[in-house]
PDB file with SEQRES, HELIX, SHEET and CRYST1 records, atoms N, CA, C and O in Angstrom:
SEQRES   1 A   80  PHE LEU GLY VAL LEU VAL GLY THR TRP ILE ILE CYS THR          
SEQRES   2 A   80  TYR ALA PHE ASN PHE GLY LEU ARG LEU ALA ARG ASN ILE          
SEQRES   3 A   80  TYR SER GLU LYS MET LYS TYR VAL GLU CYS PRO THR TRP          
SEQRES   4 A   80  GLU ASN SER ARG SER ASP ILE LEU LEU SER ILE SER ILE          
SEQRES   5 A   80  GLY GLY ALA THR ALA PHE PHE VAL GLY THR ASP THR SER          
SEQRES   6 A   80  TYR ARG PRO GLU GLU ASN PHE LEU MET ASN LEU VAL GLY          
SEQRES   7 A   80  ILE HIS                                                      
HELIX    1 AA1 LEU A    2  TYR A   27  1                                  26    
HELIX    2 AA2 TRP A   39  VAL A   60  1                                  22    
HELIX    3 AA3 MET A   74  VAL A   77  1                                   4    
CRYST1    1.000    1.000    1.000  90.00  90.00  90.00 P 1           1          
ATOM      1  N   PHE A   1     116.156 -17.059 190.976  1.00  0.00           N  
ATOM      2  CA  PHE A   1     114.918 -16.328 191.187  1.00  0.00           C  
ATOM      3  C   PHE A   1     115.190 -14.876 191.558  1.00  0.00           C  
ATOM      4  O   PHE A   1     114.527 -13.967 191.058  1.00  0.00           O  
ATOM      5  N   LEU A   2     116.160 -14.663 192.433  1.00  0.00           N  
ATOM      6  CA  LEU A   2     116.472 -13.298 192.860  1.00  0.00           C  
ATOM      7  C   LEU A   2     116.934 -12.437 191.683  1.00  0.00           C  
ATOM      8  O   LEU A   2     116.604 -11.254 191.606  1.00  0.00           O  
ATOM      9  N   GLY A   3     117.695 -13.034 190.774  1.00  0.00           N  
ATOM     10  CA  GLY A   3     118.143 -12.299 189.590  1.00  0.00           C  
ATOM     11  C   GLY A   3     116.988 -11.881 188.701  1.00  0.00           C  
ATOM     12  O   GLY A   3     116.980 -10.775 188.161  1.00  0.00           O  
ATOM     13  N   VAL A   4     116.010 -12.767 188.548  1.00  0.00           N  
ATOM     14  CA  VAL A   4     114.825 -12.445 187.748  1.00  0.00           C  
ATOM     15  C   VAL A   4     114.015 -11.352 188.441  1.00  0.00           C  
ATOM     16  O   VAL A   4     113.521 -10.435 187.784  1.00  0.00           O  
ATOM     17  N   LEU A   5     113.877 -11.442 189.756  1.00  0.00           N  
ATOM     18  CA  LEU A   5     113.125 -10.440 190.512  1.00  0.00           C  
ATOM     19  C   LEU A   5     113.770  -9.064 190.376  1.00  0.00           C  
ATOM     20  O   LEU A   5     113.093  -8.080 190.076  1.00  0.00           O  
ATOM     21  N   VAL A   6     115.079  -9.001 190.596  1.00  0.00           N  
ATOM     22  CA  VAL A   6     115.786  -7.719 190.514  1.00  0.00           C  
ATOM     23  C   VAL A   6     115.800  -7.199 189.075  1.00  0.00           C  
ATOM     24  O   VAL A   6     115.598  -6.007 188.847  1.00  0.00           O  
ATOM     25  N   GLY A   7     116.035  -8.072 188.116  1.00  0.00           N  
ATOM     26  CA  GLY A   7     116.026  -7.658 186.712  1.00  0.00           C  
ATOM     27  C   GLY A   7     114.678  -7.114 186.279  1.00  0.00           C  
ATOM     28  O   GLY A   7     114.604  -6.109 185.572  1.00  0.00           O  
ATOM     29  N   THR A   8     113.608  -7.780 186.705  1.00  0.00           N  
ATOM     30  CA  THR A   8     112.262  -7.301 186.396  1.00  0.00           C  
ATOM     31  C   THR A   8     112.025  -5.937 187.018  1.00  0.00           C  
ATOM     32  O   THR A   8     111.460  -5.047 186.383  1.00  0.00           O  
ATOM     33  N   TRP A   9     112.457  -5.774 188.262  1.00  0.00           N  
ATOM     34  CA  TRP A   9     112.287  -4.505 188.969  1.00  0.00           C  
ATOM     35  C   TRP A   9     112.996  -3.373 188.218  1.00  0.00           C  
ATOM     36  O   TRP A   9     112.412  -2.314 187.987  1.00  0.00           O  
ATOM     37  N   ILE A  10     114.237  -3.600 187.844  1.00  0.00           N  
ATOM     38  CA  ILE A  10     115.024  -2.554 187.181  1.00  0.00           C  
ATOM     39  C   ILE A  10     114.454  -2.229 185.800  1.00  0.00           C  
ATOM     40  O   ILE A  10     114.264  -1.059 185.470  1.00  0.00           O  
ATOM     41  N   ILE A  11     114.184  -3.243 185.004  1.00  0.00           N  
ATOM     42  CA  ILE A  11     113.694  -3.019 183.637  1.00  0.00           C  
ATOM     43  C   ILE A  11     112.333  -2.333 183.651  1.00  0.00           C  
ATOM     44  O   ILE A  11     112.099  -1.401 182.881  1.00  0.00           O  
ATOM     45  N   CYS A  12     111.432  -2.789 184.524  1.00  0.00           N  
ATOM     46  CA  CYS A  12     110.094  -2.175 184.581  1.00  0.00           C  
ATOM     47  C   CYS A  12     110.152  -0.747 185.122  1.00  0.00           C  
ATOM     48  O   CYS A  12     109.380   0.113 184.699  1.00  0.00           O  
ATOM     49  N   THR A  13     111.065  -0.501 186.053  1.00  0.00           N  
ATOM     50  CA  THR A  13     111.235   0.864 186.563  1.00  0.00           C  
ATOM     51  C   THR A  13     111.665   1.806 185.451  1.00  0.00           C  
ATOM     52  O   THR A  13     111.084   2.877 185.276  1.00  0.00           O  
ATOM     53  N   TYR A  14     112.681   1.404 184.702  1.00  0.00           N  
ATOM     54  CA  TYR A  14     113.159   2.261 183.609  1.00  0.00           C  
ATOM     55  C   TYR A  14     112.120   2.410 182.501  1.00  0.00           C  
ATOM     56  O   TYR A  14     111.944   3.502 181.962  1.00  0.00           O  
ATOM     57  N   ALA A  15     111.442   1.336 182.160  1.00  0.00           N  
ATOM     58  CA  ALA A  15     110.444   1.408 181.093  1.00  0.00           C  
ATOM     59  C   ALA A  15     109.288   2.319 181.488  1.00  0.00           C  
ATOM     60  O   ALA A  15     108.838   3.138 180.687  1.00  0.00           O  
ATOM     61  N   PHE A  16     108.805   2.178 182.725  1.00  0.00           N  
ATOM     62  CA  PHE A  16     107.696   3.016 183.173  1.00  0.00           C  
ATOM     63  C   PHE A  16     108.118   4.482 183.241  1.00  0.00           C  
ATOM     64  O   PHE A  16     107.364   5.367 182.836  1.00  0.00           O  
ATOM     65  N   ASN A  17     109.330   4.740 183.755  1.00  0.00           N  
ATOM     66  CA  ASN A  17     109.804   6.117 183.842  1.00  0.00           C  
ATOM     67  C   ASN A  17     110.005   6.723 182.457  1.00  0.00           C  
ATOM     68  O   ASN A  17     109.694   7.894 182.239  1.00  0.00           O  
ATOM     69  N   PHE A  18     110.520   5.936 181.527  1.00  0.00           N  
ATOM     70  CA  PHE A  18     110.683   6.416 180.154  1.00  0.00           C  
ATOM     71  C   PHE A  18     109.330   6.818 179.570  1.00  0.00           C  
ATOM     72  O   PHE A  18     109.210   7.866 178.935  1.00  0.00           O  
ATOM     73  N   GLY A  19     108.314   5.985 179.787  1.00  0.00           N  
ATOM     74  CA  GLY A  19     106.978   6.295 179.282  1.00  0.00           C  
ATOM     75  C   GLY A  19     106.391   7.545 179.904  1.00  0.00           C  
ATOM     76  O   GLY A  19     105.761   8.352 179.220  1.00  0.00           O  
ATOM     77  N   LEU A  20     106.598   7.706 181.210  1.00  0.00           N  
ATOM     78  CA  LEU A  20     106.095   8.914 181.876  1.00  0.00           C  
ATOM     79  C   LEU A  20     106.752  10.173 181.326  1.00  0.00           C  
ATOM     80  O   LEU A  20     106.074  11.151 181.011  1.00  0.00           O  
ATOM     81  N   ARG A  21     108.069  10.141 181.214  1.00  0.00           N  
ATOM     82  CA  ARG A  21     108.788  11.325 180.737  1.00  0.00           C  
ATOM     83  C   ARG A  21     108.461  11.617 179.270  1.00  0.00           C  
ATOM     84  O   ARG A  21     108.326  12.776 178.879  1.00  0.00           O  
ATOM     85  N   LEU A  22     108.337  10.568 178.469  1.00  0.00           N  
ATOM     86  CA  LEU A  22     107.975  10.751 177.071  1.00  0.00           C  
ATOM     87  C   LEU A  22     106.576  11.356 176.951  1.00  0.00           C  
ATOM     88  O   LEU A  22     106.352  12.263 176.149  1.00  0.00           O  
ATOM     89  N   ALA A  23     105.646  10.854 177.744  1.00  0.00           N  
ATOM     90  CA  ALA A  23     104.279  11.385 177.711  1.00  0.00           C  
ATOM     91  C   ALA A  23     104.246  12.840 178.153  1.00  0.00           C  
ATOM     92  O   ALA A  23     103.495  13.639 177.593  1.00  0.00           O  
ATOM     93  N   ARG A  24     105.052  13.194 179.153  1.00  0.00           N  
ATOM     94  CA  ARG A  24     105.107  14.606 179.574  1.00  0.00           C  
ATOM     95  C   ARG A  24     105.612  15.492 178.438  1.00  0.00           C  
ATOM     96  O   ARG A  24     105.098  16.590 178.225  1.00  0.00           O  
ATOM     97  N   ASN A  25     106.609  15.016 177.718  1.00  0.00           N  
ATOM     98  CA  ASN A  25     107.161  15.799 176.609  1.00  0.00           C  
ATOM     99  C   ASN A  25     106.176  15.935 175.462  1.00  0.00           C  
ATOM    100  O   ASN A  25     106.082  16.997 174.847  1.00  0.00           O  
ATOM    101  N   ILE A  26     105.445  14.876 175.170  1.00  0.00           N  
ATOM    102  CA  ILE A  26     104.533  14.894 174.027  1.00  0.00           C  
ATOM    103  C   ILE A  26     103.241  15.639 174.348  1.00  0.00           C  
ATOM    104  O   ILE A  26     102.784  16.468 173.561  1.00  0.00           O  
ATOM    105  N   TYR A  27     102.650  15.338 175.515  1.00  0.00           N  
ATOM    106  CA  TYR A  27     101.302  15.831 175.799  1.00  0.00           C  
ATOM    107  C   TYR A  27     101.234  17.125 176.599  1.00  0.00           C  
ATOM    108  O   TYR A  27     100.154  17.700 176.733  1.00  0.00           O  
ATOM    109  N   SER A  28     102.343  17.592 177.126  1.00  0.00           N  
ATOM    110  CA  SER A  28     102.274  18.798 177.957  1.00  0.00           C  
ATOM    111  C   SER A  28     101.885  20.042 177.149  1.00  0.00           C  
ATOM    112  O   SER A  28     101.283  20.968 177.692  1.00  0.00           O  
ATOM    113  N   GLU A  29     102.217  20.066 175.891  1.00  0.00           N  
ATOM    114  CA  GLU A  29     101.860  21.216 175.063  1.00  0.00           C  
ATOM    115  C   GLU A  29     100.408  21.158 174.601  1.00  0.00           C  
ATOM    116  O   GLU A  29      99.789  22.198 174.373  1.00  0.00           O  
ATOM    117  N   LYS A  30      99.863  19.957 174.463  1.00  0.00           N  
ATOM    118  CA  LYS A  30      98.523  19.791 173.913  1.00  0.00           C  
ATOM    119  C   LYS A  30      97.439  19.682 174.975  1.00  0.00           C  
ATOM    120  O   LYS A  30      96.280  20.005 174.717  1.00  0.00           O  
ATOM    121  N   MET A  31      97.810  19.227 176.174  1.00  0.00           N  
ATOM    122  CA  MET A  31      96.820  19.019 177.240  1.00  0.00           C  
ATOM    123  C   MET A  31      97.185  19.892 178.436  1.00  0.00           C  
ATOM    124  O   MET A  31      98.308  19.839 178.938  1.00  0.00           O  
ATOM    125  N   LYS A  32      96.230  20.692 178.881  1.00  0.00           N  
ATOM    126  CA  LYS A  32      96.550  21.668 179.918  1.00  0.00           C  
ATOM    127  C   LYS A  32      96.778  21.041 181.290  1.00  0.00           C  
ATOM    128  O   LYS A  32      97.388  21.679 182.148  1.00  0.00           O  
ATOM    129  N   TYR A  33      96.314  19.825 181.529  1.00  0.00           N  
ATOM    130  CA  TYR A  33      96.484  19.194 182.845  1.00  0.00           C  
ATOM    131  C   TYR A  33      97.731  18.320 182.939  1.00  0.00           C  
ATOM    132  O   TYR A  33      98.031  17.788 184.008  1.00  0.00           O  
ATOM    133  N   VAL A  34      98.453  18.168 181.845  1.00  0.00           N  
ATOM    134  CA  VAL A  34      99.718  17.432 181.876  1.00  0.00           C  
ATOM    135  C   VAL A  34     100.828  18.462 182.055  1.00  0.00           C  
ATOM    136  O   VAL A  34     101.042  19.328 181.206  1.00  0.00           O  
ATOM    137  N   GLU A  35     101.521  18.348 183.170  1.00  0.00           N  
ATOM    138  CA  GLU A  35     102.563  19.316 183.505  1.00  0.00           C  
ATOM    139  C   GLU A  35     103.807  19.112 182.636  1.00  0.00           C  
ATOM    140  O   GLU A  35     104.167  17.979 182.315  1.00  0.00           O  
ATOM    141  N   CYS A  36     104.450  20.199 182.264  1.00  0.00           N  
ATOM    142  CA  CYS A  36     105.695  20.124 181.507  1.00  0.00           C  
ATOM    143  C   CYS A  36     106.766  19.411 182.340  1.00  0.00           C  
ATOM    144  O   CYS A  36     106.719  19.458 183.569  1.00  0.00           O  
ATOM    145  N   PRO A  37     107.719  18.758 181.694  1.00  0.00           N  
ATOM    146  CA  PRO A  37     108.772  18.079 182.451  1.00  0.00           C  
ATOM    147  C   PRO A  37     109.643  19.072 183.215  1.00  0.00           C  
ATOM    148  O   PRO A  37     110.182  20.014 182.633  1.00  0.00           O  
ATOM    149  N   THR A  38     109.773  18.855 184.509  1.00  0.00           N  
ATOM    150  CA  THR A  38     110.614  19.688 185.368  1.00  0.00           C  
ATOM    151  C   THR A  38     111.429  18.789 186.288  1.00  0.00           C  
ATOM    152  O   THR A  38     111.198  17.581 186.354  1.00  0.00           O  
ATOM    153  N   TRP A  39     112.375  19.379 186.989  1.00  0.00           N  
ATOM    154  CA  TRP A  39     113.174  18.620 187.949  1.00  0.00           C  
ATOM    155  C   TRP A  39     112.292  18.105 189.086  1.00  0.00           C  
ATOM    156  O   TRP A  39     112.481  16.984 189.557  1.00  0.00           O  
ATOM    157  N   GLU A  40     111.346  18.906 189.520  1.00  0.00           N  
ATOM    158  CA  GLU A  40     110.467  18.514 190.629  1.00  0.00           C  
ATOM    159  C   GLU A  40     109.616  17.301 190.267  1.00  0.00           C  
ATOM    160  O   GLU A  40     109.536  16.346 191.040  1.00  0.00           O  
ATOM    161  N   ASN A  41     108.980  17.334 189.098  1.00  0.00           N  
ATOM    162  CA  ASN A  41     108.137  16.188 188.765  1.00  0.00           C  
ATOM    163  C   ASN A  41     108.956  14.986 188.287  1.00  0.00           C  
ATOM    164  O   ASN A  41     108.433  13.873 188.247  1.00  0.00           O  
ATOM    165  N   SER A  42     110.217  15.182 187.927  1.00  0.00           N  
ATOM    166  CA  SER A  42     111.048  14.025 187.588  1.00  0.00           C  
ATOM    167  C   SER A  42     111.343  13.196 188.827  1.00  0.00           C  
ATOM    168  O   SER A  42     111.445  11.972 188.747  1.00  0.00           O  
ATOM    169  N   ARG A  43     111.483  13.860 189.980  1.00  0.00           N  
ATOM    170  CA  ARG A  43     111.707  13.116 191.223  1.00  0.00           C  
ATOM    171  C   ARG A  43     110.475  12.311 191.600  1.00  0.00           C  
ATOM    172  O   ARG A  43     110.597  11.156 192.007  1.00  0.00           O  
ATOM    173  N   SER A  44     109.308  12.889 191.475  1.00  0.00           N  
ATOM    174  CA  SER A  44     108.091  12.135 191.798  1.00  0.00           C  
ATOM    175  C   SER A  44     107.834  11.042 190.758  1.00  0.00           C  
ATOM    176  O   SER A  44     107.307   9.981 191.093  1.00  0.00           O  
ATOM    177  N   ASP A  45     108.203  11.294 189.502  1.00  0.00           N  
ATOM    178  CA  ASP A  45     108.051  10.275 188.464  1.00  0.00           C  
ATOM    179  C   ASP A  45     108.947   9.074 188.728  1.00  0.00           C  
ATOM    180  O   ASP A  45     108.518   7.936 188.538  1.00  0.00           O  
ATOM    181  N   ILE A  46     110.188   9.304 189.165  1.00  0.00           N  
ATOM    182  CA  ILE A  46     111.083   8.177 189.414  1.00  0.00           C  
ATOM    183  C   ILE A  46     110.627   7.387 190.635  1.00  0.00           C  
ATOM    184  O   ILE A  46     110.758   6.164 190.658  1.00  0.00           O  
ATOM    185  N   LEU A  47     110.095   8.063 191.646  1.00  0.00           N  
ATOM    186  CA  LEU A  47     109.580   7.336 192.811  1.00  0.00           C  
ATOM    187  C   LEU A  47     108.364   6.501 192.447  1.00  0.00           C  
ATOM    188  O   LEU A  47     108.225   5.373 192.919  1.00  0.00           O  
ATOM    189  N   LEU A  48     107.493   7.034 191.625  1.00  0.00           N  
ATOM    190  CA  LEU A  48     106.351   6.260 191.147  1.00  0.00           C  
ATOM    191  C   LEU A  48     106.825   5.076 190.310  1.00  0.00           C  
ATOM    192  O   LEU A  48     106.280   3.978 190.421  1.00  0.00           O  
ATOM    193  N   SER A  49     107.829   5.296 189.480  1.00  0.00           N  
ATOM    194  CA  SER A  49     108.357   4.228 188.638  1.00  0.00           C  
ATOM    195  C   SER A  49     108.991   3.116 189.466  1.00  0.00           C  
ATOM    196  O   SER A  49     108.852   1.938 189.135  1.00  0.00           O  
ATOM    197  N   ILE A  50     109.684   3.482 190.536  1.00  0.00           N  
ATOM    198  CA  ILE A  50     110.277   2.475 191.425  1.00  0.00           C  
ATOM    199  C   ILE A  50     109.178   1.650 192.076  1.00  0.00           C  
ATOM    200  O   ILE A  50     109.316   0.435 192.219  1.00  0.00           O  
ATOM    201  N   SER A  51     108.103   2.290 192.468  1.00  0.00           N  
ATOM    202  CA  SER A  51     106.979   1.570 193.088  1.00  0.00           C  
ATOM    203  C   SER A  51     106.323   0.613 192.097  1.00  0.00           C  
ATOM    204  O   SER A  51     106.039  -0.535 192.436  1.00  0.00           O  
ATOM    205  N   ILE A  52     106.085   1.074 190.895  1.00  0.00           N  
ATOM    206  CA  ILE A  52     105.471   0.229 189.868  1.00  0.00           C  
ATOM    207  C   ILE A  52     106.415  -0.915 189.500  1.00  0.00           C  
ATOM    208  O   ILE A  52     105.974  -2.054 189.341  1.00  0.00           O  
ATOM    209  N   GLY A  53     107.696  -0.625 189.365  1.00  0.00           N  
ATOM    210  CA  GLY A  53     108.669  -1.671 189.068  1.00  0.00           C  
ATOM    211  C   GLY A  53     108.734  -2.717 190.169  1.00  0.00           C  
ATOM    212  O   GLY A  53     108.832  -3.912 189.892  1.00  0.00           O  
ATOM    213  N   GLY A  54     108.680  -2.264 191.425  1.00  0.00           N  
ATOM    214  CA  GLY A  54     108.689  -3.189 192.558  1.00  0.00           C  
ATOM    215  C   GLY A  54     107.454  -4.060 192.600  1.00  0.00           C  
ATOM    216  O   GLY A  54     107.539  -5.257 192.878  1.00  0.00           O  
ATOM    217  N   ALA A  55     106.310  -3.467 192.325  1.00  0.00           N  
ATOM    218  CA  ALA A  55     105.071  -4.248 192.304  1.00  0.00           C  
ATOM    219  C   ALA A  55     105.108  -5.295 191.200  1.00  0.00           C  
ATOM    220  O   ALA A  55     104.646  -6.420 191.390  1.00  0.00           O  
ATOM    221  N   THR A  56     105.651  -4.931 190.060  1.00  0.00           N  
ATOM    222  CA  THR A  56     105.768  -5.877 188.961  1.00  0.00           C  
ATOM    223  C   THR A  56     106.750  -6.996 189.306  1.00  0.00           C  
ATOM    224  O   THR A  56     106.514  -8.159 188.977  1.00  0.00           O  
ATOM    225  N   ALA A  57     107.840  -6.643 189.963  1.00  0.00           N  
ATOM    226  CA  ALA A  57     108.831  -7.638 190.356  1.00  0.00           C  
ATOM    227  C   ALA A  57     108.256  -8.615 191.374  1.00  0.00           C  
ATOM    228  O   ALA A  57     108.500  -9.819 191.280  1.00  0.00           O  
ATOM    229  N   PHE A  58     107.504  -8.118 192.335  1.00  0.00           N  
ATOM    230  CA  PHE A  58     106.916  -9.010 193.321  1.00  0.00           C  
ATOM    231  C   PHE A  58     105.813  -9.876 192.723  1.00  0.00           C  
ATOM    232  O   PHE A  58     105.493 -10.934 193.263  1.00  0.00           O  
ATOM    233  N   PHE A  59     105.237  -9.434 191.622  1.00  0.00           N  
ATOM    234  CA  PHE A  59     104.263 -10.259 190.912  1.00  0.00           C  
ATOM    235  C   PHE A  59     104.919 -11.531 190.393  1.00  0.00           C  
ATOM    236  O   PHE A  59     104.255 -12.557 190.252  1.00  0.00           O  
ATOM    237  N   VAL A  60     106.229 -11.473 190.105  1.00  0.00           N  
ATOM    238  CA  VAL A  60     106.972 -12.656 189.685  1.00  0.00           C  
ATOM    239  C   VAL A  60     106.891 -13.722 190.782  1.00  0.00           C  
ATOM    240  O   VAL A  60     106.889 -14.918 190.487  1.00  0.00           O  
ATOM    241  N   GLY A  61     106.824 -13.294 192.037  1.00  0.00           N  
ATOM    242  CA  GLY A  61     106.742 -14.231 193.153  1.00  0.00           C  
ATOM    243  C   GLY A  61     105.457 -15.021 193.213  1.00  0.00           C  
ATOM    244  O   GLY A  61     105.382 -16.010 193.942  1.00  0.00           O  
ATOM    245  N   THR A  62     104.443 -14.619 192.473  1.00  0.00           N  
ATOM    246  CA  THR A  62     103.183 -15.374 192.474  1.00  0.00           C  
ATOM    247  C   THR A  62     103.283 -16.652 191.665  1.00  0.00           C  
ATOM    248  O   THR A  62     102.453 -17.548 191.819  1.00  0.00           O  
ATOM    249  N   ASP A  63     104.289 -16.751 190.804  1.00  0.00           N  
ATOM    250  CA  ASP A  63     104.471 -17.950 189.989  1.00  0.00           C  
ATOM    251  C   ASP A  63     105.241 -18.988 190.797  1.00  0.00           C  
ATOM    252  O   ASP A  63     106.468 -18.927 190.873  1.00  0.00           O  
ATOM    253  N   THR A  64     104.541 -19.926 191.391  1.00  0.00           N  
ATOM    254  CA  THR A  64     105.187 -20.933 192.232  1.00  0.00           C  
ATOM    255  C   THR A  64     105.843 -22.048 191.430  1.00  0.00           C  
ATOM    256  O   THR A  64     106.554 -22.872 192.004  1.00  0.00           O  
ATOM    257  N   SER A  65     105.623 -22.095 190.120  1.00  0.00           N  
ATOM    258  CA  SER A  65     106.250 -23.141 189.310  1.00  0.00           C  
ATOM    259  C   SER A  65     107.651 -22.755 188.856  1.00  0.00           C  
ATOM    260  O   SER A  65     108.419 -23.623 188.439  1.00  0.00           O  
ATOM    261  N   TYR A  66     107.998 -21.488 188.926  1.00  0.00           N  
ATOM    262  CA  TYR A  66     109.320 -21.037 188.495  1.00  0.00           C  
ATOM    263  C   TYR A  66     110.285 -21.076 189.679  1.00  0.00           C  
ATOM    264  O   TYR A  66     110.182 -20.260 190.595  1.00  0.00           O  
ATOM    265  N   ARG A  67     111.197 -22.002 189.659  1.00  0.00           N  
ATOM    266  CA  ARG A  67     112.218 -22.172 190.690  1.00  0.00           C  
ATOM    267  C   ARG A  67     111.642 -22.107 192.103  1.00  0.00           C  
ATOM    268  O   ARG A  67     111.988 -21.210 192.872  1.00  0.00           O  
ATOM    269  N   PRO A  68     110.782 -23.033 192.442  1.00  0.00           N  
ATOM    270  CA  PRO A  68     110.126 -22.981 193.750  1.00  0.00           C  
ATOM    271  C   PRO A  68     111.091 -23.098 194.926  1.00  0.00           C  
ATOM    272  O   PRO A  68     110.792 -22.610 196.016  1.00  0.00           O  
ATOM    273  N   GLU A  69     112.241 -23.737 194.722  1.00  0.00           N  
ATOM    274  CA  GLU A  69     113.209 -23.862 195.809  1.00  0.00           C  
ATOM    275  C   GLU A  69     113.910 -22.540 196.129  1.00  0.00           C  
ATOM    276  O   GLU A  69     114.468 -22.388 197.215  1.00  0.00           O  
ATOM    277  N   GLU A  70     113.890 -21.590 195.207  1.00  0.00           N  
ATOM    278  CA  GLU A  70     114.516 -20.285 195.402  1.00  0.00           C  
ATOM    279  C   GLU A  70     113.498 -19.171 195.661  1.00  0.00           C  
ATOM    280  O   GLU A  70     113.878 -18.073 196.068  1.00  0.00           O  
ATOM    281  N   ASN A  71     112.236 -19.436 195.435  1.00  0.00           N  
ATOM    282  CA  ASN A  71     111.202 -18.400 195.529  1.00  0.00           C  
ATOM    283  C   ASN A  71     110.851 -18.134 196.993  1.00  0.00           C  
ATOM    284  O   ASN A  71     110.034 -18.841 197.582  1.00  0.00           O  
ATOM    285  N   PHE A  72     111.471 -17.117 197.567  1.00  0.00           N  
ATOM    286  CA  PHE A  72     111.219 -16.774 198.954  1.00  0.00           C  
ATOM    287  C   PHE A  72     109.886 -16.053 199.147  1.00  0.00           C  
ATOM    288  O   PHE A  72     109.457 -15.840 200.281  1.00  0.00           O  
ATOM    289  N   LEU A  73     109.237 -15.681 198.067  1.00  0.00           N  
ATOM    290  CA  LEU A  73     107.932 -15.016 198.139  1.00  0.00           C  
ATOM    291  C   LEU A  73     106.764 -16.001 197.991  1.00  0.00           C  
ATOM    292  O   LEU A  73     105.600 -15.614 198.106  1.00  0.00           O  
ATOM    293  N   MET A  74     107.082 -17.260 197.740  1.00  0.00           N  
ATOM    294  CA  MET A  74     106.045 -18.240 197.424  1.00  0.00           C  
ATOM    295  C   MET A  74     104.994 -18.344 198.544  1.00  0.00           C  
ATOM    296  O   MET A  74     103.797 -18.377 198.258  1.00  0.00           O  
ATOM    297  N   ASN A  75     105.416 -18.393 199.776  1.00  0.00           N  
ATOM    298  CA  ASN A  75     104.461 -18.535 200.879  1.00  0.00           C  
ATOM    299  C   ASN A  75     103.742 -17.232 201.192  1.00  0.00           C  
ATOM    300  O   ASN A  75     102.683 -17.245 201.820  1.00  0.00           O  
ATOM    301  N   LEU A  76     104.303 -16.111 200.762  1.00  0.00           N  
ATOM    302  CA  LEU A  76     103.703 -14.817 201.035  1.00  0.00           C  
ATOM    303  C   LEU A  76     102.674 -14.419 199.969  1.00  0.00           C  
ATOM    304  O   LEU A  76     101.548 -14.040 200.294  1.00  0.00           O  
ATOM    305  N   VAL A  77     103.071 -14.510 198.699  1.00  0.00           N  
ATOM    306  CA  VAL A  77     102.182 -14.068 197.609  1.00  0.00           C  
ATOM    307  C   VAL A  77     101.965 -15.131 196.551  1.00  0.00           C  
ATOM    308  O   VAL A  77     101.306 -14.871 195.545  1.00  0.00           O  
ATOM    309  N   GLY A  78     102.507 -16.327 196.757  1.00  0.00           N  
ATOM    310  CA  GLY A  78     102.427 -17.370 195.754  1.00  0.00           C  
ATOM    311  C   GLY A  78     101.008 -17.895 195.556  1.00  0.00           C  
ATOM    312  O   GLY A  78     100.245 -18.044 196.510  1.00  0.00           O  
ATOM    313  N   ILE A  79     100.678 -18.167 194.317  1.00  0.00           N  
ATOM    314  CA  ILE A  79      99.390 -18.747 193.972  1.00  0.00           C  
ATOM    315  C   ILE A  79      99.625 -20.241 193.782  1.00  0.00           C  
ATOM    316  O   ILE A  79     100.291 -20.664 192.837  1.00  0.00           O  
ATOM    317  N   HIS A  80      99.073 -21.024 194.688  1.00  0.00           N  
ATOM    318  CA  HIS A  80      99.301 -22.487 194.671  1.00  0.00           C  
ATOM    319  C   HIS A  80      98.199 -23.185 193.901  1.00  0.00           C  
ATOM    320  O   HIS A  80      98.214 -24.409 193.776  1.00  0.00           O  
TER     321      HIS A  80                                                      
END                                                                             
């Protein structure tokens, strides 16, 4: 269970960050409210991506049928 949780966290973090950076590159020239990619907003983008990845990973803990003996989140966020 821990491997699935960590793997989900890492993959979702990278996927979300990739989408954010790609959108900044594509839409910053066409939309005036989308800021161009910079070092400053890359730091805030990665922190947002880590948060989204973590939330997605903890969502895995709501599935009480997947390895219930290893799911340490079952009593906290598990849907019974």
